[in-house]
């Protein structure tokens, strides 16, 4: 009489139930999707903040140089350049608290408004990375420095008004 192999049948049933993949595709998709999607979304948000600040910084430097060379005097030009800087940065949502503005003049550094003189405006901004708490900055600043400069020539008719 042939022997029945009930233990083998049970072992075969247990191994086929353990390797059954039905229903796990959605779980794998959600897990892998979240592991890949969350860093990708953060990367897009961070790069868009940095790009926005870069555009704001470049536009602010260019506009500050323009208004400075059109001003009547150096103090008036400095005030106009600071207003233009604040306005250009505010248009792009950059906080103007971490901004440095420097104005250099040539060929005579002491006199910016000379005919056919050159004025260079440099703007430096530190852009904090988005969605990071301030506590994370204990080990170091978590921001990206962005610098821009623009040069404008003072009109050859500047003093003839």
PDB file of C-alpha atoms in Angstrom:
ATOM      1  CA  UNK A   1       0.000   0.000   0.000  1.00  0.00           C
ATOM      2  CA  UNK A   2       1.398   3.384  -0.911  1.00  0.00           C
ATOM      3  CA  UNK A   3       2.317   5.721   1.855  1.00  0.00           C
ATOM      4  CA  UNK A   4       0.765   9.129   2.038  1.00  0.00           C
ATOM      5  CA  UNK A   5       3.080  12.027   2.347  1.00  0.00           C
ATOM      6  CA  UNK A   6       0.950  14.422   4.374  1.00  0.00           C
ATOM      7  CA  UNK A   7       3.955  16.227   5.809  1.00  0.00           C
ATOM      8  CA  UNK A   8       5.268  16.957   2.330  1.00  0.00           C
ATOM      9  CA  UNK A   9       1.873  18.201   1.246  1.00  0.00           C
ATOM     10  CA  UNK A  10       1.704  20.512   4.215  1.00  0.00           C
ATOM     11  CA  UNK A  11       5.216  21.777   3.620  1.00  0.00           C
ATOM     12  CA  UNK A  12       4.375  22.475  -0.015  1.00  0.00           C
ATOM     13  CA  UNK A  13       1.258  24.365   0.998  1.00  0.00           C
ATOM     14  CA  UNK A  14       3.140  26.439   3.578  1.00  0.00           C
ATOM     15  CA  UNK A  15       5.875  27.445   1.174  1.00  0.00           C
ATOM     16  CA  UNK A  16       3.435  28.401  -1.583  1.00  0.00           C
ATOM     17  CA  UNK A  17       1.420  30.569   0.828  1.00  0.00           C
ATOM     18  CA  UNK A  18       4.549  32.319   2.064  1.00  0.00           C
ATOM     19  CA  UNK A  19       5.755  33.135  -1.448  1.00  0.00           C
ATOM     20  CA  UNK A  20       2.372  34.304  -2.707  1.00  0.00           C
ATOM     21  CA  UNK A  21       2.815  37.878  -3.995  1.00  0.00           C
ATOM     22  CA  UNK A  22      -0.807  38.764  -4.504  1.00  0.00           C
ATOM     23  CA  UNK A  23      -1.648  42.190  -3.012  1.00  0.00           C
ATOM     24  CA  UNK A  24       1.885  43.315  -2.277  1.00  0.00           C
ATOM     25  CA  UNK A  25       2.432  45.361  -5.459  1.00  0.00           C
ATOM     26  CA  UNK A  26       0.472  48.310  -4.132  1.00  0.00           C
ATOM     27  CA  UNK A  27       2.391  48.222  -0.863  1.00  0.00           C
ATOM     28  CA  UNK A  28       5.713  48.087  -2.697  1.00  0.00           C
ATOM     29  CA  UNK A  29       4.624  50.923  -4.964  1.00  0.00           C
ATOM     30  CA  UNK A  30       3.647  53.131  -2.018  1.00  0.00           C
ATOM     31  CA  UNK A  31       6.859  52.381  -0.129  1.00  0.00           C
ATOM     32  CA  UNK A  32       9.178  52.911  -3.088  1.00  0.00           C
ATOM     33  CA  UNK A  33       7.136  55.891  -4.249  1.00  0.00           C
ATOM     34  CA  UNK A  34       7.390  57.632  -0.910  1.00  0.00           C
ATOM     35  CA  UNK A  35      11.103  56.903  -0.610  1.00  0.00           C
ATOM     36  CA  UNK A  36      11.734  58.417  -4.033  1.00  0.00           C
ATOM     37  CA  UNK A  37       9.014  61.055  -4.209  1.00  0.00           C
ATOM     38  CA  UNK A  38       9.647  62.907  -0.937  1.00  0.00           C
ATOM     39  CA  UNK A  39      13.340  63.681  -1.657  1.00  0.00           C
ATOM     40  CA  UNK A  40      12.482  64.601  -5.238  1.00  0.00           C
ATOM     41  CA  UNK A  41       9.796  67.067  -4.141  1.00  0.00           C
ATOM     42  CA  UNK A  42      12.172  68.585  -1.577  1.00  0.00           C
ATOM     43  CA  UNK A  43      14.861  68.936  -4.246  1.00  0.00           C
ATOM     44  CA  UNK A  44      12.446  70.755  -6.552  1.00  0.00           C
ATOM     45  CA  UNK A  45      11.329  73.103  -3.753  1.00  0.00           C
ATOM     46  CA  UNK A  46      14.915  73.849  -2.695  1.00  0.00           C
ATOM     47  CA  UNK A  47      16.123  74.449  -6.258  1.00  0.00           C
ATOM     48  CA  UNK A  48      13.194  76.734  -6.998  1.00  0.00           C
ATOM     49  CA  UNK A  49      13.951  78.816  -3.879  1.00  0.00           C
ATOM     50  CA  UNK A  50      17.610  79.080  -4.867  1.00  0.00           C
ATOM     51  CA  UNK A  51      16.772  79.957  -8.472  1.00  0.00           C
ATOM     52  CA  UNK A  52      14.284  82.593  -7.355  1.00  0.00           C
ATOM     53  CA  UNK A  53      16.893  84.161  -5.082  1.00  0.00           C
ATOM     54  CA  UNK A  54      19.480  84.082  -7.879  1.00  0.00           C
ATOM     55  CA  UNK A  55      17.124  85.891 -10.241  1.00  0.00           C
ATOM     56  CA  UNK A  56      16.218  88.393  -7.528  1.00  0.00           C
ATOM     57  CA  UNK A  57      19.854  89.060  -6.675  1.00  0.00           C
ATOM     58  CA  UNK A  58      20.861  89.605 -10.297  1.00  0.00           C
ATOM     59  CA  UNK A  59      17.894  91.881 -10.965  1.00  0.00           C
ATOM     60  CA  UNK A  60      18.495  93.803  -7.748  1.00  0.00           C
ATOM     61  CA  UNK A  61      22.152  94.436  -8.610  1.00  0.00           C
ATOM     62  CA  UNK A  62      21.287  95.598 -12.114  1.00  0.00           C
ATOM     63  CA  UNK A  63      18.492  97.907 -10.963  1.00  0.00           C
ATOM     64  CA  UNK A  64      20.517  99.312  -8.054  1.00  0.00           C
ATOM     65  CA  UNK A  65      23.357 100.197 -10.429  1.00  0.00           C
ATOM     66  CA  UNK A  66      20.935 101.923 -12.810  1.00  0.00           C
ATOM     67  CA  UNK A  67      19.288 104.072 -10.169  1.00  0.00           C
ATOM     68  CA  UNK A  68      22.641 104.910  -8.570  1.00  0.00           C
ATOM     69  CA  UNK A  69      24.158 106.365 -11.733  1.00  0.00           C
ATOM     70  CA  UNK A  70      20.995 108.393 -12.407  1.00  0.00           C
ATOM     71  CA  UNK A  71      20.919 109.941  -8.934  1.00  0.00           C
ATOM     72  CA  UNK A  72      21.980 113.524  -8.270  1.00  0.00           C
ATOM     73  CA  UNK A  73      24.570 112.704  -5.605  1.00  0.00           C
ATOM     74  CA  UNK A  74      26.261 109.770  -3.945  1.00  0.00           C
ATOM     75  CA  UNK A  75      24.085 109.764  -0.768  1.00  0.00           C
ATOM     76  CA  UNK A  76      20.931 110.046  -2.866  1.00  0.00           C
ATOM     77  CA  UNK A  77      22.176 107.289  -5.137  1.00  0.00           C
ATOM     78  CA  UNK A  78      22.976 105.022  -2.197  1.00  0.00           C
ATOM     79  CA  UNK A  79      19.484 105.486  -0.759  1.00  0.00           C
ATOM     80  CA  UNK A  80      17.900 104.857  -4.169  1.00  0.00           C
ATOM     81  CA  UNK A  81      20.036 101.741  -4.659  1.00  0.00           C
ATOM     82  CA  UNK A  82      18.962 100.375  -1.271  1.00  0.00           C
ATOM     83  CA  UNK A  83      15.292 100.996  -2.118  1.00  0.00           C
ATOM     84  CA  UNK A  84      15.705  99.291  -5.494  1.00  0.00           C
ATOM     85  CA  UNK A  85      17.431  96.372  -3.802  1.00  0.00           C
ATOM     86  CA  UNK A  86      14.664  95.932  -1.239  1.00  0.00           C
ATOM     87  CA  UNK A  87      11.967  96.169  -3.914  1.00  0.00           C
ATOM     88  CA  UNK A  88      13.612  93.672  -6.269  1.00  0.00           C
ATOM     89  CA  UNK A  89      14.177  91.155  -3.480  1.00  0.00           C
ATOM     90  CA  UNK A  90      10.626  91.575  -2.163  1.00  0.00           C
ATOM     91  CA  UNK A  91       9.236  90.865  -5.643  1.00  0.00           C
ATOM     92  CA  UNK A  92      10.822  87.410  -5.482  1.00  0.00           C
ATOM     93  CA  UNK A  93      10.053  86.756  -1.822  1.00  0.00           C
ATOM     94  CA  UNK A  94      13.645  86.992  -0.570  1.00  0.00           C
ATOM     95  CA  UNK A  95      13.953  88.275   2.984  1.00  0.00           C
ATOM     96  CA  UNK A  96      16.188  91.371   2.868  1.00  0.00           C
ATOM     97  CA  UNK A  97      17.610  90.814   6.372  1.00  0.00           C
ATOM     98  CA  UNK A  98      20.551  88.716   5.161  1.00  0.00           C
ATOM     99  CA  UNK A  99      21.642  90.938   2.261  1.00  0.00           C
ATOM    100  CA  UNK A 100      24.888  92.850   1.715  1.00  0.00           C
ATOM    101  CA  UNK A 101      25.164  95.741  -0.741  1.00  0.00           C
ATOM    102  CA  UNK A 102      28.462  97.280  -1.795  1.00  0.00           C
ATOM    103  CA  UNK A 103      29.075 100.056  -4.289  1.00  0.00           C
ATOM    104  CA  UNK A 104      32.464 100.645  -5.933  1.00  0.00           C
ATOM    105  CA  UNK A 105      33.360 103.482  -8.251  1.00  0.00           C
ATOM    106  CA  UNK A 106      36.132 103.900 -10.792  1.00  0.00           C
ATOM    107  CA  UNK A 107      38.296 105.611 -11.992  1.00  0.00           C
ATOM    108  CA  UNK A 108      37.977 107.894  -8.920  1.00  0.00           C
ATOM    109  CA  UNK A 109      36.782 105.809  -5.936  1.00  0.00           C
ATOM    110  CA  UNK A 110      36.002 108.890  -3.827  1.00  0.00           C
ATOM    111  CA  UNK A 111      33.745 110.437  -6.485  1.00  0.00           C
ATOM    112  CA  UNK A 112      31.170 108.110  -7.933  1.00  0.00           C
ATOM    113  CA  UNK A 113      29.358 110.656 -10.049  1.00  0.00           C
ATOM    114  CA  UNK A 114      31.994 111.730 -12.524  1.00  0.00           C
ATOM    115  CA  UNK A 115      31.404 111.881 -16.256  1.00  0.00           C
ATOM    116  CA  UNK A 116      31.955 108.508 -17.887  1.00  0.00           C
ATOM    117  CA  UNK A 117      32.823 106.964 -14.540  1.00  0.00           C
ATOM    118  CA  UNK A 118      31.936 103.365 -13.792  1.00  0.00           C
ATOM    119  CA  UNK A 119      29.808 102.216 -10.860  1.00  0.00           C
ATOM    120  CA  UNK A 120      29.791  98.568  -9.811  1.00  0.00           C
ATOM    121  CA  UNK A 121      27.115  97.325  -7.441  1.00  0.00           C
ATOM    122  CA  UNK A 122      27.584  93.963  -5.725  1.00  0.00           C
ATOM    123  CA  UNK A 123      24.772  92.186  -3.920  1.00  0.00           C
ATOM    124  CA  UNK A 124      25.241  89.145  -1.669  1.00  0.00           C
ATOM    125  CA  UNK A 125      22.345  87.103  -0.343  1.00  0.00           C
ATOM    126  CA  UNK A 126      22.229  83.980   1.835  1.00  0.00           C
ATOM    127  CA  UNK A 127      19.213  81.843   1.007  1.00  0.00           C
ATOM    128  CA  UNK A 128      18.097  79.447   3.754  1.00  0.00           C
ATOM    129  CA  UNK A 129      17.100  75.978   2.626  1.00  0.00           C
ATOM    130  CA  UNK A 130      13.325  75.540   2.848  1.00  0.00           C
ATOM    131  CA  UNK A 131      11.481  73.412   5.394  1.00  0.00           C
ATOM    132  CA  UNK A 132      14.424  73.130   7.769  1.00  0.00           C
ATOM    133  CA  UNK A 133      13.935  74.149  11.394  1.00  0.00           C
ATOM    134  CA  UNK A 134      16.278  76.739  12.929  1.00  0.00           C
ATOM    135  CA  UNK A 135      17.510  74.084  15.376  1.00  0.00           C
ATOM    136  CA  UNK A 136      19.240  72.319  12.484  1.00  0.00           C
ATOM    137  CA  UNK A 137      21.636  75.269  12.137  1.00  0.00           C
ATOM    138  CA  UNK A 138      23.507  74.358  15.318  1.00  0.00           C
ATOM    139  CA  UNK A 139      26.142  72.436  13.365  1.00  0.00           C
ATOM    140  CA  UNK A 140      26.503  75.062  10.668  1.00  0.00           C
ATOM    141  CA  UNK A 141      24.502  77.445   8.536  1.00  0.00           C
ATOM    142  CA  UNK A 142      22.117  75.687   6.207  1.00  0.00           C
ATOM    143  CA  UNK A 143      21.953  78.345   3.525  1.00  0.00           C
ATOM    144  CA  UNK A 144      23.261  78.934   0.042  1.00  0.00           C
ATOM    145  CA  UNK A 145      25.274  82.103  -0.685  1.00  0.00           C
ATOM    146  CA  UNK A 146      24.370  83.929  -3.888  1.00  0.00           C
ATOM    147  CA  UNK A 147      26.338  86.873  -5.274  1.00  0.00           C
ATOM    148  CA  UNK A 148      25.615  89.150  -8.214  1.00  0.00           C
ATOM    149  CA  UNK A 149      27.187  92.302  -9.588  1.00  0.00           C
ATOM    150  CA  UNK A 150      26.290  94.880 -12.185  1.00  0.00           C
ATOM    151  CA  UNK A 151      28.286  97.733 -13.692  1.00  0.00           C
ATOM    152  CA  UNK A 152      26.844 100.909 -15.191  1.00  0.00           C
ATOM    153  CA  UNK A 153      28.534 103.925 -16.710  1.00  0.00           C
ATOM    154  CA  UNK A 154      27.693 107.411 -15.543  1.00  0.00           C
ATOM    155  CA  UNK A 155      26.388 109.525 -18.403  1.00  0.00           C
ATOM    156  CA  UNK A 156      28.818 111.772 -20.231  1.00  0.00           C
ATOM    157  CA  UNK A 157      26.253 114.568 -19.750  1.00  0.00           C
ATOM    158  CA  UNK A 158      25.915 114.014 -15.999  1.00  0.00           C
ATOM    159  CA  UNK A 159      26.999 117.427 -14.727  1.00  0.00           C
ATOM    160  CA  UNK A 160      25.346 119.425 -17.533  1.00  0.00           C
ATOM    161  CA  UNK A 161      21.855 119.644 -16.036  1.00  0.00           C
TER     162      UNK A 161
END
